[in-house]
Amino acid sequence: MPPPAHFARREAHALALLRELGAGDLDHPGGSLLAHLERVHARLGVWGARPALRLAGLCHAFYGTDGFATALLPVGRRAELAAVIGAEAEEIVYFYASCDRAASYPTLASDVPCGAGAHTEAAAAEADADADAADDEAVSSGAPAFRDRFTGHVHCPGRQPRRDFAELTAANELDLARIDPAFRAAHGPGLLALFTRLRGLLTEPAWRECRAVLGEGVSAP
């Protein structure tokens, strides 16, 4: 792993790029988008996330998300972000940004091996011409089925990308829940249900905070 100073430089360059692209001027609950990104980055650090995941947390909105349409860069310019934060962190950012949540969340925590059932990487590639059919096939297999909202491609990701995704999702949503009481009131029960399903992918610190932030007045298993 590169030394800490290497990641500190990458963080500084990422912050400079965020400011250059106007993240500090975009409204977001709790202030600006930049302030939100910095809080997510800090929260992942508190939970003990590795440097690449923390960098991804700082940059997770670069391509927009399924819940936040504004993009700072188009996905056609992924190489530019990778040059700033490194390939590993950029891949996490893309994975997070590309998630079709409605299609992907139901099986995200599945322990069914990716080779089980009808859905495989090869089957998904053959089904790219018919994204809806690929979705149906992937979900029916029981294995994790992740739908890329940019391409329509459905694939079965490994456990580490899903762990990173779950941890980043928790850091993002908990920041919104902490900063915006209306958001917490409207979405808290659903988020607690989601993170309860994803518990096996979350670190213990992340899960504890999910319960602490979302659990008050909410019945959880």
JSON list of C-alpha atoms in Angstrom, two decimals, residues 73-196:
[
{"chain": "A", "resi": 73, "resn": "LEU", "atom": "CA", "xyz": [-17.89, 14.94, -14.59]},
{"chain": "A", "resi": 74, "resn": "PRO", "atom": "CA", "xyz": [-19.47, 12.77, -17.30]},
{"chain": "A", "resi": 75, "resn": "VAL", "atom": "CA", "xyz": [-18.63, 9.07, -17.09]},
{"chain": "A", "resi": 76, "resn": "GLY", "atom": "CA", "xyz": [-16.79, 9.43, -20.39]},
{"chain": "A", "resi": 77, "resn": "ARG", "atom": "CA", "xyz": [-14.08, 11.27, -18.44]},
{"chain": "A", "resi": 78, "resn": "ARG", "atom": "CA", "xyz": [-13.41, 8.58, -15.84]},
{"chain": "A", "resi": 79, "resn": "ALA", "atom": "CA", "xyz": [-9.70, 8.60, -16.66]},
{"chain": "A", "resi": 80, "resn": "GLU", "atom": "CA", "xyz": [-9.43, 12.18, -15.39]},
{"chain": "A", "resi": 81, "resn": "LEU", "atom": "CA", "xyz": [-10.72, 11.26, -11.95]},
{"chain": "A", "resi": 82, "resn": "ALA", "atom": "CA", "xyz": [-8.62, 8.08, -11.85]},
{"chain": "A", "resi": 83, "resn": "ALA", "atom": "CA", "xyz": [-5.52, 10.17, -12.51]},
{"chain": "A", "resi": 84, "resn": "VAL", "atom": "CA", "xyz": [-6.31, 12.24, -9.41]},
{"chain": "A", "resi": 85, "resn": "ILE", "atom": "CA", "xyz": [-7.48, 9.62, -6.88]},
{"chain": "A", "resi": 86, "resn": "GLY", "atom": "CA", "xyz": [-6.12, 6.36, -8.28]},
{"chain": "A", "resi": 87, "resn": "ALA", "atom": "CA", "xyz": [-7.76, 3.48, -10.11]},
{"chain": "A", "resi": 88, "resn": "GLU", "atom": "CA", "xyz": [-9.03, 1.64, -7.02]},
{"chain": "A", "resi": 89, "resn": "ALA", "atom": "CA", "xyz": [-10.83, 4.65, -5.57]},
{"chain": "A", "resi": 90, "resn": "GLU", "atom": "CA", "xyz": [-12.25, 5.64, -8.96]},
{"chain": "A", "resi": 91, "resn": "GLU", "atom": "CA", "xyz": [-13.63, 2.15, -9.51]},
{"chain": "A", "resi": 92, "resn": "ILE", "atom": "CA", "xyz": [-15.48, 2.43, -6.18]},
{"chain": "A", "resi": 93, "resn": "VAL", "atom": "CA", "xyz": [-16.85, 5.84, -7.24]},
{"chain": "A", "resi": 94, "resn": "TYR", "atom": "CA", "xyz": [-18.08, 4.44, -10.55]},
{"chain": "A", "resi": 95, "resn": "PHE", "atom": "CA", "xyz": [-19.61, 1.36, -8.92]},
{"chain": "A", "resi": 96, "resn": "TYR", "atom": "CA", "xyz": [-21.47, 3.57, -6.45]},
{"chain": "A", "resi": 97, "resn": "ALA", "atom": "CA", "xyz": [-22.60, 6.07, -9.07]},
{"chain": "A", "resi": 98, "resn": "SER", "atom": "CA", "xyz": [-23.69, 3.43, -11.57]},
{"chain": "A", "resi": 99, "resn": "CYS", "atom": "CA", "xyz": [-25.98, 1.54, -9.22]},
{"chain": "A", "resi": 100, "resn": "ASP", "atom": "CA", "xyz": [-29.59, 1.20, -10.33]},
{"chain": "A", "resi": 101, "resn": "ARG", "atom": "CA", "xyz": [-30.83, 1.01, -6.77]},
{"chain": "A", "resi": 102, "resn": "ALA", "atom": "CA", "xyz": [-34.30, -0.40, -7.39]},
{"chain": "A", "resi": 103, "resn": "ALA", "atom": "CA", "xyz": [-32.86, -3.22, -9.49]},
{"chain": "A", "resi": 104, "resn": "SER", "atom": "CA", "xyz": [-29.74, -3.88, -7.40]},
{"chain": "A", "resi": 105, "resn": "TYR", "atom": "CA", "xyz": [-30.72, -3.51, -3.75]},
{"chain": "A", "resi": 106, "resn": "PRO", "atom": "CA", "xyz": [-32.91, -6.65, -3.44]},
{"chain": "A", "resi": 107, "resn": "THR", "atom": "CA", "xyz": [-30.04, -9.11, -3.97]},
{"chain": "A", "resi": 108, "resn": "LEU", "atom": "CA", "xyz": [-27.05, -6.98, -2.96]},
{"chain": "A", "resi": 109, "resn": "ALA", "atom": "CA", "xyz": [-26.37, -8.91, 0.25]},
{"chain": "A", "resi": 110, "resn": "SER", "atom": "CA", "xyz": [-27.04, -12.35, -1.22]},
{"chain": "A", "resi": 111, "resn": "ASP", "atom": "CA", "xyz": [-24.59, -15.11, -0.28]},
{"chain": "A", "resi": 112, "resn": "VAL", "atom": "CA", "xyz": [-25.50, -17.18, -3.34]},
{"chain": "A", "resi": 113, "resn": "PRO", "atom": "CA", "xyz": [-22.28, -17.67, -5.35]},
{"chain": "A", "resi": 114, "resn": "CYS", "atom": "CA", "xyz": [-22.07, -15.71, -8.56]},
{"chain": "A", "resi": 115, "resn": "GLY", "atom": "CA", "xyz": [-21.86, -18.89, -10.60]},
{"chain": "A", "resi": 116, "resn": "ALA", "atom": "CA", "xyz": [-25.10, -20.26, -9.18]},
{"chain": "A", "resi": 117, "resn": "GLY", "atom": "CA", "xyz": [-28.33, -20.21, -11.12]},
{"chain": "A", "resi": 118, "resn": "ALA", "atom": "CA", "xyz": [-28.74, -19.00, -14.65]},
{"chain": "A", "resi": 119, "resn": "HIS", "atom": "CA", "xyz": [-26.99, -15.65, -14.28]},
{"chain": "A", "resi": 120, "resn": "THR", "atom": "CA", "xyz": [-23.27, -15.45, -15.03]},
{"chain": "A", "resi": 121, "resn": "GLU", "atom": "CA", "xyz": [-21.04, -12.74, -16.46]},
{"chain": "A", "resi": 122, "resn": "ALA", "atom": "CA", "xyz": [-21.29, -14.48, -19.85]},
{"chain": "A", "resi": 123, "resn": "ALA", "atom": "CA", "xyz": [-25.07, -14.67, -19.66]},
{"chain": "A", "resi": 124, "resn": "ALA", "atom": "CA", "xyz": [-25.24, -10.98, -18.75]},
{"chain": "A", "resi": 125, "resn": "ALA", "atom": "CA", "xyz": [-23.04, -10.07, -21.70]},
{"chain": "A", "resi": 126, "resn": "GLU", "atom": "CA", "xyz": [-25.26, -12.03, -24.08]},
{"chain": "A", "resi": 127, "resn": "ALA", "atom": "CA", "xyz": [-28.33, -10.34, -22.61]},
{"chain": "A", "resi": 128, "resn": "ASP", "atom": "CA", "xyz": [-27.05, -6.77, -22.97]},
{"chain": "A", "resi": 129, "resn": "ALA", "atom": "CA", "xyz": [-29.25, -6.25, -26.01]},
{"chain": "A", "resi": 130, "resn": "ASP", "atom": "CA", "xyz": [-32.28, -6.85, -23.82]},
{"chain": "A", "resi": 131, "resn": "ALA", "atom": "CA", "xyz": [-31.62, -5.20, -20.44]},
{"chain": "A", "resi": 132, "resn": "ASP", "atom": "CA", "xyz": [-35.05, -6.01, -19.03]},
{"chain": "A", "resi": 133, "resn": "ALA", "atom": "CA", "xyz": [-34.64, -9.71, -19.75]},
{"chain": "A", "resi": 134, "resn": "ALA", "atom": "CA", "xyz": [-31.18, -9.61, -18.20]},
{"chain": "A", "resi": 135, "resn": "ASP", "atom": "CA", "xyz": [-32.61, -8.04, -15.06]},
{"chain": "A", "resi": 136, "resn": "ASP", "atom": "CA", "xyz": [-35.28, -10.74, -14.72]},
{"chain": "A", "resi": 137, "resn": "GLU", "atom": "CA", "xyz": [-32.74, -13.50, -15.28]},
{"chain": "A", "resi": 138, "resn": "ALA", "atom": "CA", "xyz": [-30.25, -12.07, -12.79]},
{"chain": "A", "resi": 139, "resn": "VAL", "atom": "CA", "xyz": [-32.72, -11.58, -9.96]},
{"chain": "A", "resi": 140, "resn": "SER", "atom": "CA", "xyz": [-34.28, -15.01, -10.41]},
{"chain": "A", "resi": 141, "resn": "SER", "atom": "CA", "xyz": [-30.92, -16.73, -9.89]},
{"chain": "A", "resi": 142, "resn": "GLY", "atom": "CA", "xyz": [-30.67, -15.47, -6.30]},
{"chain": "A", "resi": 143, "resn": "ALA", "atom": "CA", "xyz": [-27.05, -14.36, -6.75]},
{"chain": "A", "resi": 144, "resn": "PRO", "atom": "CA", "xyz": [-26.17, -10.67, -6.33]},
{"chain": "A", "resi": 145, "resn": "ALA", "atom": "CA", "xyz": [-27.42, -8.87, -9.43]},
{"chain": "A", "resi": 146, "resn": "PHE", "atom": "CA", "xyz": [-26.06, -5.36, -9.94]},
{"chain": "A", "resi": 147, "resn": "ARG", "atom": "CA", "xyz": [-27.54, -3.25, -12.72]},
{"chain": "A", "resi": 148, "resn": "ASP", "atom": "CA", "xyz": [-25.38, -0.47, -14.14]},
{"chain": "A", "resi": 149, "resn": "ARG", "atom": "CA", "xyz": [-27.76, 2.45, -14.74]},
{"chain": "A", "resi": 150, "resn": "PHE", "atom": "CA", "xyz": [-25.40, 3.98, -17.30]},
{"chain": "A", "resi": 151, "resn": "THR", "atom": "CA", "xyz": [-25.12, 0.93, -19.55]},
{"chain": "A", "resi": 152, "resn": "GLY", "atom": "CA", "xyz": [-28.04, -1.31, -18.55]},
{"chain": "A", "resi": 153, "resn": "HIS", "atom": "CA", "xyz": [-25.57, -4.16, -18.04]},
{"chain": "A", "resi": 154, "resn": "VAL", "atom": "CA", "xyz": [-26.35, -6.60, -15.21]},
{"chain": "A", "resi": 155, "resn": "HIS", "atom": "CA", "xyz": [-23.51, -8.44, -13.50]},
{"chain": "A", "resi": 156, "resn": "CYS", "atom": "CA", "xyz": [-22.71, -10.31, -10.32]},
{"chain": "A", "resi": 157, "resn": "PRO", "atom": "CA", "xyz": [-20.12, -8.33, -8.32]},
{"chain": "A", "resi": 158, "resn": "GLY", "atom": "CA", "xyz": [-17.77, -9.91, -5.81]},
{"chain": "A", "resi": 159, "resn": "ARG", "atom": "CA", "xyz": [-18.09, -9.42, -2.08]},
{"chain": "A", "resi": 160, "resn": "GLN", "atom": "CA", "xyz": [-15.49, -6.65, -1.65]},
{"chain": "A", "resi": 161, "resn": "PRO", "atom": "CA", "xyz": [-17.13, -4.22, -4.10]},
{"chain": "A", "resi": 162, "resn": "ARG", "atom": "CA", "xyz": [-20.45, -4.86, -2.37]},
{"chain": "A", "resi": 163, "resn": "ARG", "atom": "CA", "xyz": [-18.90, -4.25, 1.06]},
{"chain": "A", "resi": 164, "resn": "ASP", "atom": "CA", "xyz": [-17.41, -0.97, -0.16]},
{"chain": "A", "resi": 165, "resn": "PHE", "atom": "CA", "xyz": [-20.74, 0.01, -1.69]},
{"chain": "A", "resi": 166, "resn": "ALA", "atom": "CA", "xyz": [-22.67, -0.76, 1.50]},
{"chain": "A", "resi": 167, "resn": "GLU", "atom": "CA", "xyz": [-20.20, 1.13, 3.70]},
{"chain": "A", "resi": 168, "resn": "LEU", "atom": "CA", "xyz": [-20.24, 4.18, 1.41]},
{"chain": "A", "resi": 169, "resn": "THR", "atom": "CA", "xyz": [-24.03, 4.05, 1.19]},
{"chain": "A", "resi": 170, "resn": "ALA", "atom": "CA", "xyz": [-24.28, 4.02, 4.97]},
{"chain": "A", "resi": 171, "resn": "ALA", "atom": "CA", "xyz": [-21.88, 6.97, 5.35]},
{"chain": "A", "resi": 172, "resn": "ASN", "atom": "CA", "xyz": [-23.80, 8.95, 2.74]},
{"chain": "A", "resi": 173, "resn": "GLU", "atom": "CA", "xyz": [-27.32, 8.25, 3.99]},
{"chain": "A", "resi": 174, "resn": "LEU", "atom": "CA", "xyz": [-26.45, 8.66, 7.66]},
{"chain": "A", "resi": 175, "resn": "ASP", "atom": "CA", "xyz": [-24.95, 12.07, 6.94]},
{"chain": "A", "resi": 176, "resn": "LEU", "atom": "CA", "xyz": [-28.24, 13.12, 5.34]},
{"chain": "A", "resi": 177, "resn": "ALA", "atom": "CA", "xyz": [-30.24, 11.66, 8.22]},
{"chain": "A", "resi": 178, "resn": "ARG", "atom": "CA", "xyz": [-28.11, 13.48, 10.79]},
{"chain": "A", "resi": 179, "resn": "ILE", "atom": "CA", "xyz": [-28.20, 16.83, 9.03]},
{"chain": "A", "resi": 180, "resn": "ASP", "atom": "CA", "xyz": [-31.83, 16.87, 7.83]},
{"chain": "A", "resi": 181, "resn": "PRO", "atom": "CA", "xyz": [-34.59, 15.93, 10.31]},
{"chain": "A", "resi": 182, "resn": "ALA", "atom": "CA", "xyz": [-37.20, 15.91, 7.54]},
{"chain": "A", "resi": 183, "resn": "PHE", "atom": "CA", "xyz": [-35.13, 13.43, 5.54]},
{"chain": "A", "resi": 184, "resn": "ARG", "atom": "CA", "xyz": [-34.71, 11.24, 8.61]},
{"chain": "A", "resi": 185, "resn": "ALA", "atom": "CA", "xyz": [-38.42, 11.30, 9.38]},
{"chain": "A", "resi": 186, "resn": "ALA", "atom": "CA", "xyz": [-39.35, 10.42, 5.81]},
{"chain": "A", "resi": 187, "resn": "HIS", "atom": "CA", "xyz": [-36.66, 7.87, 5.02]},
{"chain": "A", "resi": 188, "resn": "GLY", "atom": "CA", "xyz": [-35.32, 6.63, 8.36]},
{"chain": "A", "resi": 189, "resn": "PRO", "atom": "CA", "xyz": [-37.49, 3.50, 8.63]},
{"chain": "A", "resi": 190, "resn": "GLY", "atom": "CA", "xyz": [-36.74, 2.46, 5.06]},
{"chain": "A", "resi": 191, "resn": "LEU", "atom": "CA", "xyz": [-33.03, 3.06, 5.50]},
{"chain": "A", "resi": 192, "resn": "LEU", "atom": "CA", "xyz": [-32.92, 1.07, 8.71]},
{"chain": "A", "resi": 193, "resn": "ALA", "atom": "CA", "xyz": [-34.65, -1.80, 6.92]},
{"chain": "A", "resi": 194, "resn": "LEU", "atom": "CA", "xyz": [-32.12, -1.53, 4.08]},
{"chain": "A", "resi": 195, "resn": "PHE", "atom": "CA", "xyz": [-29.09, -1.53, 6.34]},
{"chain": "A", "resi": 196, "resn": "THR", "atom": "CA", "xyz": [-30.53, -4.38, 8.38]}
]
